[in-house]
PDB file of C-alpha atoms in Angstrom:
ATOM      1  CA  MET A  18       1.652 -35.540   6.875  1.00  0.00           C
ATOM      2  CA  ASN A  19       3.945 -32.558   6.263  1.00  0.00           C
ATOM      3  CA  ASP A  20       2.828 -31.564   2.759  1.00  0.00           C
ATOM      4  CA  PRO A  21       1.005 -28.238   3.294  1.00  0.00           C
ATOM      5  CA  ARG A  22      -1.063 -28.693   0.152  1.00  0.00           C
ATOM      6  CA  ALA A  23      -2.257 -32.128   1.275  1.00  0.00           C
ATOM      7  CA  THR A  24      -3.228 -30.767   4.698  1.00  0.00           C
ATOM      8  CA  THR A  25      -5.193 -27.914   3.119  1.00  0.00           C
ATOM      9  CA  LEU A  26      -6.887 -29.376   0.024  1.00  0.00           C
ATOM     10  CA  ILE A  27      -8.510 -32.646  -0.963  1.00  0.00           C
ATOM     11  CA  SER A  28      -9.381 -33.714  -4.505  1.00  0.00           C
ATOM     12  CA  ALA A  29     -12.784 -34.994  -5.586  1.00  0.00           C
ATOM     13  CA  ALA A  30     -11.270 -38.424  -6.259  1.00  0.00           C
ATOM     14  CA  ASP A  31      -9.685 -38.619  -2.812  1.00  0.00           C
ATOM     15  CA  LEU A  32     -12.896 -37.521  -1.129  1.00  0.00           C
ATOM     16  CA  SER A  33     -14.865 -40.157  -3.038  1.00  0.00           C
ATOM     17  CA  ALA A  34     -12.400 -42.820  -1.931  1.00  0.00           C
ATOM     18  CA  ARG A  35     -12.660 -41.753   1.700  1.00  0.00           C
ATOM     19  CA  ILE A  36     -16.448 -41.803   1.563  1.00  0.00           C
ATOM     20  CA  ALA A  37     -16.375 -45.315   0.057  1.00  0.00           C
ATOM     21  CA  ALA A  38     -13.945 -46.496   2.742  1.00  0.00           C
ATOM     22  CA  SER A  39     -16.235 -45.179   5.501  1.00  0.00           C
ATOM     23  CA  HIS A  40     -13.500 -43.174   7.180  1.00  0.00           C
ATOM     24  CA  SER A  41     -14.381 -40.983  10.157  1.00  0.00           C
ATOM     25  CA  LEU A  42     -15.569 -38.170   7.934  1.00  0.00           C
ATOM     26  CA  VAL A  43     -18.023 -35.281   7.936  1.00  0.00           C
ATOM     27  CA  VAL A  44     -18.740 -33.375   4.705  1.00  0.00           C
ATOM     28  CA  LEU A  45     -20.187 -29.864   4.939  1.00  0.00           C
ATOM     29  CA  ASP A  46     -21.889 -28.093   2.026  1.00  0.00           C
ATOM     30  CA  ILE A  47     -21.385 -24.379   2.691  1.00  0.00           C
ATOM     31  CA  SER A  48     -23.789 -21.677   1.542  1.00  0.00           C
ATOM     32  CA  ALA A  49     -23.632 -17.959   2.285  1.00  0.00           C
ATOM     33  CA  ASP A  50     -26.891 -17.710   4.237  1.00  0.00           C
ATOM     34  CA  LEU A  51     -29.410 -20.532   4.338  1.00  0.00           C
ATOM     35  CA  ALA A  52     -31.951 -18.356   6.151  1.00  0.00           C
ATOM     36  CA  ALA A  53     -31.959 -15.792   3.345  1.00  0.00           C
ATOM     37  CA  ALA A  54     -31.548 -18.270   0.489  1.00  0.00           C
ATOM     38  CA  PRO A  55     -32.588 -21.850   1.354  1.00  0.00           C
ATOM     39  CA  LEU A  56     -30.663 -24.581  -0.446  1.00  0.00           C
ATOM     40  CA  ASP A  57     -32.147 -25.376  -3.851  1.00  0.00           C
ATOM     41  CA  ARG A  58     -29.544 -27.547  -5.568  1.00  0.00           C
ATOM     42  CA  ASP A  59     -27.915 -30.947  -5.370  1.00  0.00           C
ATOM     43  CA  VAL A  60     -25.198 -31.769  -2.875  1.00  0.00           C
ATOM     44  CA  ILE A  61     -22.596 -34.469  -2.378  1.00  0.00           C
ATOM     45  CA  PRO A  62     -24.305 -37.542  -0.883  1.00  0.00           C
ATOM     46  CA  GLY A  63     -24.005 -37.452   2.895  1.00  0.00           C
ATOM     47  CA  ALA A  64     -23.144 -33.744   3.024  1.00  0.00           C
ATOM     48  CA  ILE A  65     -24.725 -31.576   5.717  1.00  0.00           C
ATOM     49  CA  ALA A  66     -26.020 -28.181   4.562  1.00  0.00           C
ATOM     50  CA  VAL A  67     -24.422 -25.348   6.536  1.00  0.00           C
ATOM     51  CA  GLY A  68     -24.940 -21.592   6.290  1.00  0.00           C
ATOM     52  CA  LEU A  69     -21.888 -19.405   6.792  1.00  0.00           C
ATOM     53  CA  ALA A  70     -23.934 -16.559   8.248  1.00  0.00           C
ATOM     54  CA  GLY A  71     -25.969 -18.617  10.695  1.00  0.00           C
ATOM     55  CA  ASP A  72     -23.642 -21.492  11.553  1.00  0.00           C
ATOM     56  CA  ILE A  73     -20.020 -20.374  11.105  1.00  0.00           C
ATOM     57  CA  ALA A  74     -19.866 -16.605  11.735  1.00  0.00           C
ATOM     58  CA  GLY A  75     -21.092 -14.432  14.575  1.00  0.00           C
ATOM     59  CA  PRO A  76     -23.803 -11.749  14.331  1.00  0.00           C
ATOM     60  CA  SER A  77     -22.802  -8.801  12.149  1.00  0.00           C
ATOM     61  CA  SER A  78     -21.894  -5.513  13.807  1.00  0.00           C
ATOM     62  CA  LYS A  79     -20.335  -2.161  12.938  1.00  0.00           C
ATOM     63  CA  GLU A  80     -17.151  -3.041  14.812  1.00  0.00           C
ATOM     64  CA  GLY A  81     -16.900  -6.681  13.752  1.00  0.00           C
ATOM     65  CA  GLY A  82     -18.100  -6.375  10.179  1.00  0.00           C
ATOM     66  CA  ASN A  83     -20.547  -8.509   8.237  1.00  0.00           C
ATOM     67  CA  ARG A  84     -19.013 -11.880   9.137  1.00  0.00           C
ATOM     68  CA  PRO A  85     -17.275 -11.593  12.523  1.00  0.00           C
ATOM     69  CA  LEU A  86     -15.797 -14.456  14.484  1.00  0.00           C
ATOM     70  CA  PRO A  87     -18.343 -16.716  16.197  1.00  0.00           C
ATOM     71  CA  ASP A  88     -18.693 -17.287  19.904  1.00  0.00           C
ATOM     72  CA  ILE A  89     -16.542 -20.354  20.473  1.00  0.00           C
ATOM     73  CA  ALA A  90     -19.083 -22.162  22.676  1.00  0.00           C
ATOM     74  CA  THR A  91     -21.810 -21.609  20.075  1.00  0.00           C
ATOM     75  CA  LEU A  92     -19.557 -22.871  17.299  1.00  0.00           C
ATOM     76  CA  GLN A  93     -18.554 -25.911  19.342  1.00  0.00           C
ATOM     77  CA  ALA A  94     -22.211 -26.811  19.828  1.00  0.00           C
ATOM     78  CA  LYS A  95     -22.782 -26.531  16.073  1.00  0.00           C
ATOM     79  CA  VAL A  96     -19.726 -28.635  15.252  1.00  0.00           C
ATOM     80  CA  ARG A  97     -20.795 -31.317  17.713  1.00  0.00           C
ATOM     81  CA  SER A  98     -24.286 -31.327  16.178  1.00  0.00           C
ATOM     82  CA  TRP A  99     -22.631 -32.256  12.866  1.00  0.00           C
ATOM     83  CA  GLY A 100     -21.164 -35.345  14.511  1.00  0.00           C
ATOM     84  CA  VAL A 101     -17.586 -34.073  14.622  1.00  0.00           C
ATOM     85  CA  ASN A 102     -15.115 -35.536  17.099  1.00  0.00           C
ATOM     86  CA  ASP A 103     -11.569 -34.309  17.662  1.00  0.00           C
ATOM     87  CA  ASP A 104     -10.182 -36.861  15.193  1.00  0.00           C
ATOM     88  CA  THR A 105     -12.886 -36.459  12.532  1.00  0.00           C
ATOM     89  CA  LEU A 106     -11.826 -35.381   9.064  1.00  0.00           C
ATOM     90  CA  VAL A 107     -14.068 -32.486   8.022  1.00  0.00           C
ATOM     91  CA  VAL A 108     -14.283 -31.642   4.314  1.00  0.00           C
ATOM     92  CA  VAL A 109     -15.902 -28.350   3.306  1.00  0.00           C
ATOM     93  CA  TYR A 110     -16.997 -27.198  -0.139  1.00  0.00           C
ATOM     94  CA  ASP A 111     -19.353 -24.769  -1.834  1.00  0.00           C
ATOM     95  CA  ASN A 112     -20.991 -24.393  -5.221  1.00  0.00           C
ATOM     96  CA  LEU A 113     -19.420 -21.050  -6.140  1.00  0.00           C
ATOM     97  CA  SER A 114     -15.866 -19.700  -6.076  1.00  0.00           C
ATOM     98  CA  GLY A 115     -14.745 -21.640  -3.019  1.00  0.00           C
ATOM     99  CA  SER A 116     -14.633 -18.518  -0.835  1.00  0.00           C
ATOM    100  CA  GLN A 117     -17.557 -19.509   1.412  1.00  0.00           C
ATOM    101  CA  ALA A 118     -16.008 -22.928   2.003  1.00  0.00           C
ATOM    102  CA  SER A 119     -12.591 -21.338   2.546  1.00  0.00           C
ATOM    103  CA  ARG A 120     -14.000 -19.181   5.335  1.00  0.00           C
ATOM    104  CA  ALA A 121     -15.499 -22.303   6.912  1.00  0.00           C
ATOM    105  CA  TRP A 122     -12.099 -24.036   6.564  1.00  0.00           C
ATOM    106  CA  TRP A 123     -10.343 -21.052   8.131  1.00  0.00           C
ATOM    107  CA  THR A 124     -12.842 -20.716  10.997  1.00  0.00           C
ATOM    108  CA  LEU A 125     -12.635 -24.382  11.948  1.00  0.00           C
ATOM    109  CA  ARG A 126      -8.845 -24.131  12.000  1.00  0.00           C
ATOM    110  CA  TRP A 127      -9.090 -20.916  14.017  1.00  0.00           C
ATOM    111  CA  ALA A 128     -11.210 -22.909  16.463  1.00  0.00           C
ATOM    112  CA  GLY A 129      -8.520 -25.590  16.754  1.00  0.00           C
ATOM    113  CA  HIS A 130      -9.878 -28.321  14.467  1.00  0.00           C
ATOM    114  CA  LYS A 131      -6.856 -28.900  12.246  1.00  0.00           C
ATOM    115  CA  ASN A 132      -8.195 -31.989  10.481  1.00  0.00           C
ATOM    116  CA  VAL A 133     -10.225 -30.010   7.949  1.00  0.00           C
ATOM    117  CA  ARG A 134      -9.778 -29.930   4.178  1.00  0.00           C
ATOM    118  CA  LEU A 135     -11.118 -27.734   1.409  1.00  0.00           C
ATOM    119  CA  LEU A 136     -12.480 -29.629  -1.596  1.00  0.00           C
ATOM    120  CA  ASP A 137     -10.324 -28.431  -4.477  1.00  0.00           C
ATOM    121  CA  GLY A 138     -12.638 -27.070  -7.160  1.00  0.00           C
ATOM    122  CA  GLY A 139     -15.698 -27.443  -4.948  1.00  0.00           C
ATOM    123  CA  PHE A 140     -18.955 -28.972  -6.119  1.00  0.00           C
ATOM    124  CA  LYS A 141     -18.152 -28.217  -9.759  1.00  0.00           C
ATOM    125  CA  ALA A 142     -15.055 -30.426  -9.545  1.00  0.00           C
ATOM    126  CA  TRP A 143     -17.181 -33.172  -7.991  1.00  0.00           C
ATOM    127  CA  GLN A 144     -19.654 -32.930 -10.863  1.00  0.00           C
ATOM    128  CA  ALA A 145     -16.874 -32.758 -13.461  1.00  0.00           C
ATOM    129  CA  ALA A 146     -15.583 -36.069 -12.123  1.00  0.00           C
ATOM    130  CA  SER A 147     -19.039 -37.598 -12.750  1.00  0.00           C
ATOM    131  CA  MET A 148     -19.561 -38.321  -9.071  1.00  0.00           C
ATOM    132  CA  ALA A 149     -23.031 -39.021  -7.683  1.00  0.00           C
ATOM    133  CA  THR A 150     -25.107 -36.180  -6.263  1.00  0.00           C
ATOM    134  CA  THR A 151     -28.365 -35.965  -4.321  1.00  0.00           C
ATOM    135  CA  ALA A 152     -31.102 -33.388  -3.876  1.00  0.00           C
ATOM    136  CA  THR A 153     -31.367 -34.106  -0.163  1.00  0.00           C
ATOM    137  CA  PRO A 154     -28.681 -33.021   2.328  1.00  0.00           C
ATOM    138  CA  ALA A 155     -27.934 -35.296   5.247  1.00  0.00           C
ATOM    139  CA  VAL A 156     -29.523 -34.665   8.623  1.00  0.00           C
ATOM    140  CA  ALA A 157     -26.997 -33.527  11.232  1.00  0.00           C
ATOM    141  CA  PRO A 158     -26.568 -36.620  13.421  1.00  0.00           C
ATOM    142  CA  GLY A 159     -25.508 -34.950  16.672  1.00  0.00           C
ATOM    143  CA  GLY A 160     -23.365 -36.767  19.190  1.00  0.00           C
ATOM    144  CA  GLY A 161     -20.047 -35.156  18.345  1.00  0.00           C
ATOM    145  CA  THR A 162     -17.466 -34.621  21.069  1.00  0.00           C
ATOM    146  CA  ALA A 163     -15.061 -32.145  19.433  1.00  0.00           C
ATOM    147  CA  THR A 164     -13.492 -29.630  21.803  1.00  0.00           C
ATOM    148  CA  LEU A 165     -12.787 -26.242  20.289  1.00  0.00           C
ATOM    149  CA  SER A 166     -10.753 -23.255  21.446  1.00  0.00           C
ATOM    150  CA  ALA A 167     -10.407 -19.798  19.940  1.00  0.00           C
ATOM    151  CA  GLY A 168      -7.312 -18.225  18.450  1.00  0.00           C
ATOM    152  CA  ASN A 169      -5.583 -20.999  16.521  1.00  0.00           C
ATOM    153  CA  MET A 170      -5.252 -18.974  13.319  1.00  0.00           C
ATOM    154  CA  PRO A 171      -3.688 -15.493  13.342  1.00  0.00           C
ATOM    155  CA  VAL A 172      -5.905 -12.433  13.041  1.00  0.00           C
ATOM    156  CA  ILE A 173      -5.282  -8.701  12.804  1.00  0.00           C
ATOM    157  CA  ASP A 174      -7.455  -5.715  13.581  1.00  0.00           C
ATOM    158  CA  ALA A 175      -7.914  -2.429  11.726  1.00  0.00           C
ATOM    159  CA  ASP A 176      -4.913  -0.707  13.285  1.00  0.00           C
ATOM    160  CA  GLN A 177      -2.620  -3.641  12.575  1.00  0.00           C
ATOM    161  CA  SER A 178      -3.916  -3.833   9.002  1.00  0.00           C
ATOM    162  CA  ALA A 179      -3.153  -0.137   8.482  1.00  0.00           C
ATOM    163  CA  ASP A 180       0.361  -0.647   9.809  1.00  0.00           C
ATOM    164  CA  ILE A 181       1.032  -3.715   7.647  1.00  0.00           C
ATOM    165  CA  ALA A 182      -0.141  -1.792   4.582  1.00  0.00           C
ATOM    166  CA  GLN A 183       2.678   0.693   5.203  1.00  0.00           C
ATOM    167  CA  THR A 184       5.436  -1.592   6.496  1.00  0.00           C
ATOM    168  CA  GLY A 185       4.730  -4.898   4.784  1.00  0.00           C
ATOM    169  CA  VAL A 186       2.239  -6.446   2.367  1.00  0.00           C
ATOM    170  CA  LEU A 187      -1.501  -6.084   2.934  1.00  0.00           C
ATOM    171  CA  ILE A 188      -3.391  -8.035   0.267  1.00  0.00           C
ATOM    172  CA  ASP A 189      -6.885  -6.955  -0.755  1.00  0.00           C
ATOM    173  CA  SER A 190      -8.616 -10.088  -2.087  1.00  0.00           C
ATOM    174  CA  ARG A 191     -11.691  -8.387  -3.518  1.00  0.00           C
ATOM    175  CA  GLY A 192     -12.263  -7.865  -7.211  1.00  0.00           C
ATOM    176  CA  ALA A 193     -10.436  -5.025  -8.929  1.00  0.00           C
ATOM    177  CA  ALA A 194     -13.526  -2.790  -9.184  1.00  0.00           C
ATOM    178  CA  ALA A 195     -14.147  -2.925  -5.440  1.00  0.00           C
ATOM    179  CA  PHE A 196     -10.492  -2.131  -4.767  1.00  0.00           C
ATOM    180  CA  VAL A 197     -10.508   0.910  -7.066  1.00  0.00           C
ATOM    181  CA  GLY A 198     -13.785   2.277  -5.682  1.00  0.00           C
ATOM    182  CA  GLU A 199     -16.135   4.884  -7.113  1.00  0.00           C
ATOM    183  CA  ALA A 200     -15.298   8.588  -7.092  1.00  0.00           C
ATOM    184  CA  ASP A 201     -18.812   9.632  -6.048  1.00  0.00           C
ATOM    185  CA  LYS A 202     -18.894   7.139  -3.169  1.00  0.00           C
ATOM    186  CA  PRO A 203     -16.338   8.158  -0.534  1.00  0.00           C
ATOM    187  CA  ASN A 204     -16.666   4.947   1.482  1.00  0.00           C
ATOM    188  CA  THR A 205     -15.521   2.800  -1.457  1.00  0.00           C
ATOM    189  CA  GLY A 206     -11.945   1.956  -2.326  1.00  0.00           C
ATOM    190  CA  HIS A 207      -9.285   0.290  -0.227  1.00  0.00           C
ATOM    191  CA  ILE A 208      -7.083   0.578   2.833  1.00  0.00           C
ATOM    192  CA  PRO A 209      -4.269   3.011   1.980  1.00  0.00           C
ATOM    193  CA  GLY A 210      -1.157   1.108   0.914  1.00  0.00           C
ATOM    194  CA  ALA A 211      -2.941  -2.193   0.282  1.00  0.00           C
ATOM    195  CA  ILE A 212      -2.158  -4.291  -2.808  1.00  0.00           C
ATOM    196  CA  SER A 213      -4.915  -5.627  -5.046  1.00  0.00           C
ATOM    197  CA  SER A 214      -4.798  -9.370  -5.673  1.00  0.00           C
ATOM    198  CA  PRO A 215      -8.270 -10.881  -6.180  1.00  0.00           C
ATOM    199  CA  SER A 216      -8.622 -14.364  -4.724  1.00  0.00           C
ATOM    200  CA  ALA A 217      -9.594 -15.668  -8.181  1.00  0.00           C
ATOM    201  CA  VAL A 218      -6.008 -15.257  -9.430  1.00  0.00           C
ATOM    202  CA  ASN A 219      -5.073 -18.326  -7.378  1.00  0.00           C
ATOM    203  CA  ILE A 220      -7.386 -20.556  -9.416  1.00  0.00           C
ATOM    204  CA  GLY A 221      -6.393 -22.099 -12.733  1.00  0.00           C
ATOM    205  CA  PRO A 222      -8.551 -22.392 -15.871  1.00  0.00           C
ATOM    206  CA  ASP A 223      -9.657 -25.856 -14.731  1.00  0.00           C
ATOM    207  CA  GLY A 224     -11.280 -24.380 -11.617  1.00  0.00           C
ATOM    208  CA  LEU A 225      -8.694 -25.929  -9.301  1.00  0.00           C
ATOM    209  CA  PHE A 226      -6.069 -24.183  -7.226  1.00  0.00           C
ATOM    210  CA  LYS A 227      -2.935 -23.498  -9.225  1.00  0.00           C
ATOM    211  CA  SER A 228       0.114 -25.687  -8.638  1.00  0.00           C
ATOM    212  CA  THR A 229       2.156 -25.080  -5.518  1.00  0.00           C
ATOM    213  CA  GLU A 230       4.961 -23.604  -7.620  1.00  0.00           C
ATOM    214  CA  GLU A 231       2.568 -21.215  -9.383  1.00  0.00           C
ATOM    215  CA  LEU A 232       1.044 -20.120  -6.097  1.00  0.00           C
ATOM    216  CA  LYS A 233       4.446 -19.470  -4.554  1.00  0.00           C
ATOM    217  CA  ALA A 234       5.524 -17.463  -7.589  1.00  0.00           C
ATOM    218  CA  GLY A 235       2.339 -15.411  -7.549  1.00  0.00           C
ATOM    219  CA  PHE A 236       2.669 -14.519  -3.879  1.00  0.00           C
ATOM    220  CA  ALA A 237       6.383 -13.810  -4.246  1.00  0.00           C
ATOM    221  CA  ALA A 238       5.560 -11.333  -7.021  1.00  0.00           C
ATOM    222  CA  LEU A 239       3.431  -9.459  -4.492  1.00  0.00           C
ATOM    223  CA  GLY A 240       6.289  -9.467  -1.994  1.00  0.00           C
ATOM    224  CA  ALA A 241       4.467 -12.063   0.119  1.00  0.00           C
ATOM    225  CA  ASP A 242       7.412 -14.379   0.620  1.00  0.00           C
ATOM    226  CA  GLY A 243       7.581 -14.326   4.406  1.00  0.00           C
ATOM    227  CA  SER A 244      10.280 -11.661   4.581  1.00  0.00           C
ATOM    228  CA  LYS A 245       7.869  -8.849   5.507  1.00  0.00           C
ATOM    229  CA  PRO A 246       4.741  -8.543   7.657  1.00  0.00           C
ATOM    230  CA  LEU A 247       1.706  -9.924   5.826  1.00  0.00           C
ATOM    231  CA  GLY A 248      -2.012  -9.493   6.127  1.00  0.00           C
ATOM    232  CA  VAL A 249      -5.090 -10.274   4.051  1.00  0.00           C
ATOM    233  CA  TYR A 250      -8.529  -8.679   3.901  1.00  0.00           C
ATOM    234  CA  CYS A 251     -11.505  -8.428   1.546  1.00  0.00           C
ATOM    235  CA  GLY A 252     -15.102  -7.316   1.921  1.00  0.00           C
ATOM    236  CA  SER A 253     -16.014  -9.333   4.998  1.00  0.00           C
ATOM    237  CA  GLY A 254     -13.220 -11.865   5.490  1.00  0.00           C
ATOM    238  CA  ILE A 255     -14.467 -14.448   3.002  1.00  0.00           C
ATOM    239  CA  ALA A 256     -12.467 -14.012  -0.210  1.00  0.00           C
ATOM    240  CA  ALA A 257      -9.484 -13.270   2.037  1.00  0.00           C
ATOM    241  CA  ALA A 258      -9.892 -16.705   3.629  1.00  0.00           C
ATOM    242  CA  HIS A 259      -9.687 -18.181   0.124  1.00  0.00           C
ATOM    243  CA  THR A 260      -6.370 -16.368  -0.404  1.00  0.00           C
ATOM    244  CA  ILE A 261      -5.107 -17.640   2.942  1.00  0.00           C
ATOM    245  CA  ALA A 262      -6.072 -21.197   1.937  1.00  0.00           C
ATOM    246  CA  ALA A 263      -4.003 -20.747  -1.230  1.00  0.00           C
ATOM    247  CA  MET A 264      -1.129 -19.466   0.908  1.00  0.00           C
ATOM    248  CA  HIS A 265      -1.380 -22.479   3.204  1.00  0.00           C
ATOM    249  CA  ALA A 266      -1.328 -24.807   0.213  1.00  0.00           C
ATOM    250  CA  ALA A 267       1.887 -23.078  -0.860  1.00  0.00           C
ATOM    251  CA  GLY A 268       3.451 -23.341   2.608  1.00  0.00           C
ATOM    252  CA  LEU A 269       2.899 -19.675   3.509  1.00  0.00           C
ATOM    253  CA  ASP A 270       0.949 -18.061   6.309  1.00  0.00           C
ATOM    254  CA  ALA A 271      -0.762 -14.722   6.890  1.00  0.00           C
ATOM    255  CA  PRO A 272      -3.256 -13.302   9.373  1.00  0.00           C
ATOM    256  CA  LEU A 273      -6.821 -12.421   8.422  1.00  0.00           C
ATOM    257  CA  TYR A 274      -8.434  -9.055   9.063  1.00  0.00           C
ATOM    258  CA  VAL A 275     -11.785 -10.608   9.906  1.00  0.00           C
ATOM    259  CA  GLY A 276     -13.863  -7.433   9.831  1.00  0.00           C
ATOM    260  CA  SER A 277     -12.218  -6.426   6.544  1.00  0.00           C
ATOM    261  CA  TRP A 278     -13.702  -3.618   4.441  1.00  0.00           C
ATOM    262  CA  SER A 279     -17.167  -4.006   6.002  1.00  0.00           C
ATOM    263  CA  ALA A 280     -15.709  -2.978   9.374  1.00  0.00           C
ATOM    264  CA  TRP A 281     -13.085  -0.534   8.054  1.00  0.00           C
ATOM    265  CA  SER A 282     -15.559   1.473   5.946  1.00  0.00           C
ATOM    266  CA  ALA A 283     -18.096   1.602   8.789  1.00  0.00           C
ATOM    267  CA  ASP A 284     -15.703   3.791  10.776  1.00  0.00           C
ATOM    268  CA  PRO A 285     -15.686   7.329   9.318  1.00  0.00           C
ATOM    269  CA  ALA A 286     -12.336   8.007  11.014  1.00  0.00           C
ATOM    270  CA  ARG A 287     -10.602   5.427   8.834  1.00  0.00           C
ATOM    271  CA  PRO A 288      -8.876   6.788   5.695  1.00  0.00           C
ATOM    272  CA  VAL A 289      -9.882   5.492   2.283  1.00  0.00           C
ATOM    273  CA  GLU A 290      -7.775   5.336  -0.846  1.00  0.00           C
ATOM    274  CA  GLN A 291      -9.241   5.051  -4.341  1.00  0.00           C
ATOM    275  CA  GLY A 292      -7.698   4.134  -7.652  1.00  0.00           C
ATOM    276  CA  GLU A 293      -5.444   1.287  -8.681  1.00  0.00           C
ATOM    277  CA  GLY A 294      -2.845   2.089  -6.025  1.00  0.00           C
TER     278      GLY A 294
END
């Protein structure tokens, strides 16, 4: 399958058909932090509840930011506990903007599991299609044999992000207010030279990703057409992963600054720019 959109996204109808056909499939319901906010909502039948903080990312740190990369052996053990083999299709979704699920999608691809799809429109699209839901997530079955390896998606660090902001296109995927910053808070604002493009601009009024043509046009308007160095960051590498998913759907690619603003702003030596840029 060479269609980049089809290898990035899956529709609610297609997911329902795959579930009915009993394909080798694992569905993950992604929340920000199940330890801090236990799941209290319906899920797609058969979905396993997963917390981004505890299951997908590593422990937060000043250098790595709020959602750093996980230890690959720890992640592999988690993935195997979900019953994932190397050929298993993994579908991830969340109940919010899609950013939490996008970071799960990105991390699994970074770890070498390419057969992962993001549910277009998330749980809201599933509900809008009048699909069945359940109040009880599935129990992780264990027994998976997936073999993971780090480094299969490109990443950049703070220094590389600073350079791309000056020589190429560094996209800030946070909301506009976070990008602008607050005058009385010197650690707010953005990386000097970055361009504001909130991840939400890639979603249409129906809650689904915009068409491939619209996505390409939007990124081209930012100068993100592959002709210059690209990079994407946000607060802690979550909304940025959503932007990268949109890029992948449009046949583009860009590295993620995983630590993002949470790591950048923790270093007082890093310059900060405020305003609309």
